[in-house]
Amino acid sequence: MLKVLAYFLLFLALNGQTSLGQVMTGAPAAAPSPQPPFLPPPPKPPKPKLPEEEVDAVNSLLQLLSPYSPLGPAYFSELSCHYIKFSPVLTCNCTLDDKTCRVVAIYLSGQDLTGSIPPEIGNLSHLESLYLRSNSLMGSIPNTFVKLSQLSILDLCDNKLEGPLPKFLSELKSLRGLYLCNNLFNESIPPEIGGCPKLEYLVLYNNSLSGKLPDELGHVSTLRGLNLAENQFWGRLPESLGSLALLEEMYVMNNLFDDQLPQSFQKLTKLKAFNIRGNAFNKSIPGYIFEWDKLEILSLMGNNFEGHLPNKILGLPRLTYLAINNLPGRETDVLFPDIHNIVHLKSLTLRKCSLTGPIPDYIWRFTNLSYLDLSFNNLTGIIPPDLNQSPLQFVFLRSNNLNGTVPGWLTSLSNSGSYVDVSENSFTNVTLSNDYVASNLNLFEYRSQYSDTRSKWQQAGYHCDNDTQIYDHLYINCGGNATSVDGRDYEADTQSYGGSTFFLSTNKTWAYSSMGKFLDTDEDEFILDKTCNISNTDVSLYSNARIAPISLKYYGFCLKNDNYTVKLHFAEIGWDTSGSSTIRKRVFDVDVQGGQYYQRDFDIQKLKRDFMECNVSVTDSRLEIHLYWTGKGSTYTPTKYYGPLISAISVYPVPREPERNNKIPPAVIAGIVGAALVFGILILALSWALVRIRHRKLKGSELHPGVVFDYKKLKAATNGFAPDNKIDGVGNVYKGELDGIQIAVKELSAKSEEGAHEFVTAIGTISALKHPNLATLMGSCTEQNQLLLVYKYMEKVSLQHALFGPAEAKLELNWETRAKICLGVAKGLACLHESKLQVIHCNIKPTNILLDNEFTVKISDFGYSQFHDSQLVGAPLDKDKTALGSHDSQHVDAPLVKDKTPLGSLPKPKITGHMAPEQIQGIPLTPKADVYSFGIVTLEIVSGQEIITLRSKDSNDYLLNTAYKHQEEGNLIALVDPDLKSNYKPNEALTMLCLAMKCVNQSFDLRPTMSSVVKILEGNEKFDISSASKPRSTHSGSTSHGETSNTTIAPSTGNEIDDSQRH
């Protein structure tokens, strides 16, 4: 009953009939107050909306999301600015006015966007930040971006964008950060970049950019960070960059910059990071670098600096990273520089810097130093025996003269996983056994400090006990399993270590010694394995490779003392093909047998074949192959696969020549006798033939050896020597087809000494000298009062045809093809000059350089050739005689008088701009005359200009004069054919141009030999481009005679050149 009452009272109270107190006290209820009418809550103001054009712009970008994107499928509406879903990837500003939102920032990095950047983005007029890094965007930056006047940050790194950098970037006046790294942008940096008034960070690393840096870049006074690494920029760094007073970081690694560092850089006093690794900077290291007291990172590795380190480096107290290498030093000893106050160092590399003396004790006590590389110096002294709690993790001291004992603390480091390499030193407590294998501690090949008749190999226990251990071959599948290729059994090389490793093969016939720590990665891999996209048929050799960060040496033990062919096999399997960069380079030095073969800056991707080979001598049963990283090449992408890489090694004896007697070798005797007989018979036969050729038809076999063609067949093959079959630009040469083979038939004059001489020389020289870069003579014919030479037809005709032919026939020669042609001409001439016949061609010009379908050079037209060493064809002759007769030393090239000149006299070619001065002046010739002609041809190839170009009715332009002018201005590179644009290799071009200028020196004694030219072009001989000094004299740059002139003046002579025979 009470519960019912309670519920009733509560009901009345809750329904407002009376208060609970009134019910309990019985007080009368108050009169009800009047109720106000019902009012709904005030409506909320509408949310600001995004304009339609901005909605469309955002959606055009979201449409590029793949189904696997972390964001997933998404659609943006006019109210999406207020949705939490989009807040991580998009920021709007809805406070600009009461009714409108504006997109101010987009964060879509790593969202798997695929396709081109939508031009609609340009409609986001208030956009301040655009982050689209790490996607798969392609194409170029839309021109509509010019409307993004508020844009402050543009980050498009790690995509596949391409094309030139847009010039309109200078119109983005609010731009502070431009990040375009890891893409495919090409061409040069536009000068307009200097018009960005607020730009602070310009990050363009790992693209395909090239050319010189514009001076205008130094006008961006607000710049704090500049990263141009991993591109193909070349030339000298602009002096204007010294005006960037706020610059804190400068990275230009792995480009083609050269010359000395600008003196203006001494003003860059706020620099914290300066990394110029892997360029071609030269001269001495400027002293102002060591006065940048805010510097924390300094890398000068992989350049061509001269001189030595300063005695003191005390002006860099904040430095944590220092890397310098490859300094040649000086005549006096270069002691370890004083760096005692750089106490914050974490990484110190002074590799191959010609340092002598002891390592300062304070180095071992730097409390932050974890990486120490002092390898390949001449350091002496001991390593401290006691060092507690050292922070060192990586210690590389290879190839010094350190002595004493290897301390226990250093050995303990290797036991804890650190890399320690103290090999090639003179420690006394090192005992090596025949089964010695080291993974993280390398002590191999120590040098005894005691006088001992035994070799260091015997002292170390690596020697051959008896003759049964002597081998005459060595085959290693580097990084791979045992395999058999072409009947050769390659041994396995699968040891996974390489940081500081010595490994001896099971049969103890070979070993490898590897050293180094890969930069910027915690994981080291020393064997690569890739079976996909291996084009070589010997997949088992090329699908694996061994790599090393710094130094990789292979040793062959117990080889018979003999001459060996060493073939090193290479296949680039280290680069991740999914990356975007096209500038990746693996560059290292190759040294076989202590310098018997040496190639600096070897680049695997430049190999025409999958291997390089050389011949070396083994004299102490030992072979050494050293691959060494100097600091050049790519390291950015990927970080851990740079440095020396090798797929396989093949070593076998050089084939022996047949037994020889103790006097003149039979082959030489046969050559001499054969040459004398052939030329004697040919001269006599042709003398007789030329007198009676109108009275009697001669049989081909009476005049020459080799293949004799029937005249009727040759006539039928060339359609009766029809004018339509005549090959333009190469004289009386007719194209034909004989037995399904395309041929070129050259018709020589049977009435002239020139024709007779060319006929004799072609048969005697080309037949005797077989070389890939000499024309292939198939045979000849002397019927029907004719002298005919039959050559293999060249599909590309000639260099003249390719470079300067009519527009419809002119070929587009890319840089690689031009370089190949230059090298081919050089090799062909080297063969002529250094053969036993010692031939001087005397008429090298583009017309006589034939090209096959693969642009392989075939030197032709020996109508004016001479023999330099006359002793090769019989009894000694006077110096004023050639192999075919005598000449007055003052009139070597006297004009022929038809029907009166003795057969022994050599014909004279018409004077052309390709001829050496001595050839025009009548001085006895040497092979250096061909070197001059080669220099002119090289200038034509690189520049795409003819030696003489008609400028107007009354004047000509001379390529050589233009080259002199550019050389005096220090701007030879300006000669490069503008048709190439930026698609060439500036360092190669400059080397070729400087080499050409050395070849055209007026003094023939100062010209290089063709064999030296070949070595320089192949990178096997150093060439100082500054050594290409200006020739002693020049010729007039133009003629202006007031009337049409068909003649010009040759360099340094008064002889006239027939313009009609310039080529």
Short mmCIF file of C-alpha atoms in Angstrom, two decimals, residues 911 950 952-956 1039-1050 1055-1062:
data_model
loop_
_atom_site.label_atom_id
_atom_site.label_comp_id
_atom_site.label_asym_id
_atom_site.label_seq_id
_atom_site.Cartn_x
_atom_site.Cartn_y
_atom_site.Cartn_z
CA ILE A 911 95.83 19.10 -100.82
CA LEU A 950 81.20 28.06 -97.02
CA SER A 952 79.18 33.39 -97.85
CA LYS A 953 80.09 33.97 -101.46
CA ASP A 954 83.45 35.41 -100.49
CA SER A 955 84.45 33.71 -97.27
CA ASN A 956 84.75 30.39 -95.50
CA THR A 1039 88.99 34.88 -96.93
CA SER A 1040 87.53 37.93 -98.48
CA HIS A 1041 88.90 38.63 -101.90
CA GLY A 1042 86.12 40.67 -103.35
CA GLU A 1043 85.23 37.87 -105.74
CA THR A 1044 84.40 34.19 -105.55
CA SER A 1045 87.41 32.17 -104.42
CA ASN A 1046 87.83 28.46 -104.96
CA THR A 1047 90.95 28.26 -102.84
CA THR A 1048 91.88 28.74 -99.22
CA ILE A 1049 95.15 28.83 -97.35
CA ALA A 1050 96.24 25.70 -95.49
CA ASN A 1055 99.93 26.17 -100.32
CA GLU A 1056 96.48 26.33 -101.78
CA ILE A 1057 93.68 23.92 -100.95
CA ASP A 1058 91.31 22.78 -103.63
CA ASP A 1059 87.88 23.26 -102.08
CA SER A 1060 86.41 20.62 -104.32
CA GLN A 1061 88.61 17.99 -102.66
CA ARG A 1062 88.19 19.01 -99.05
#
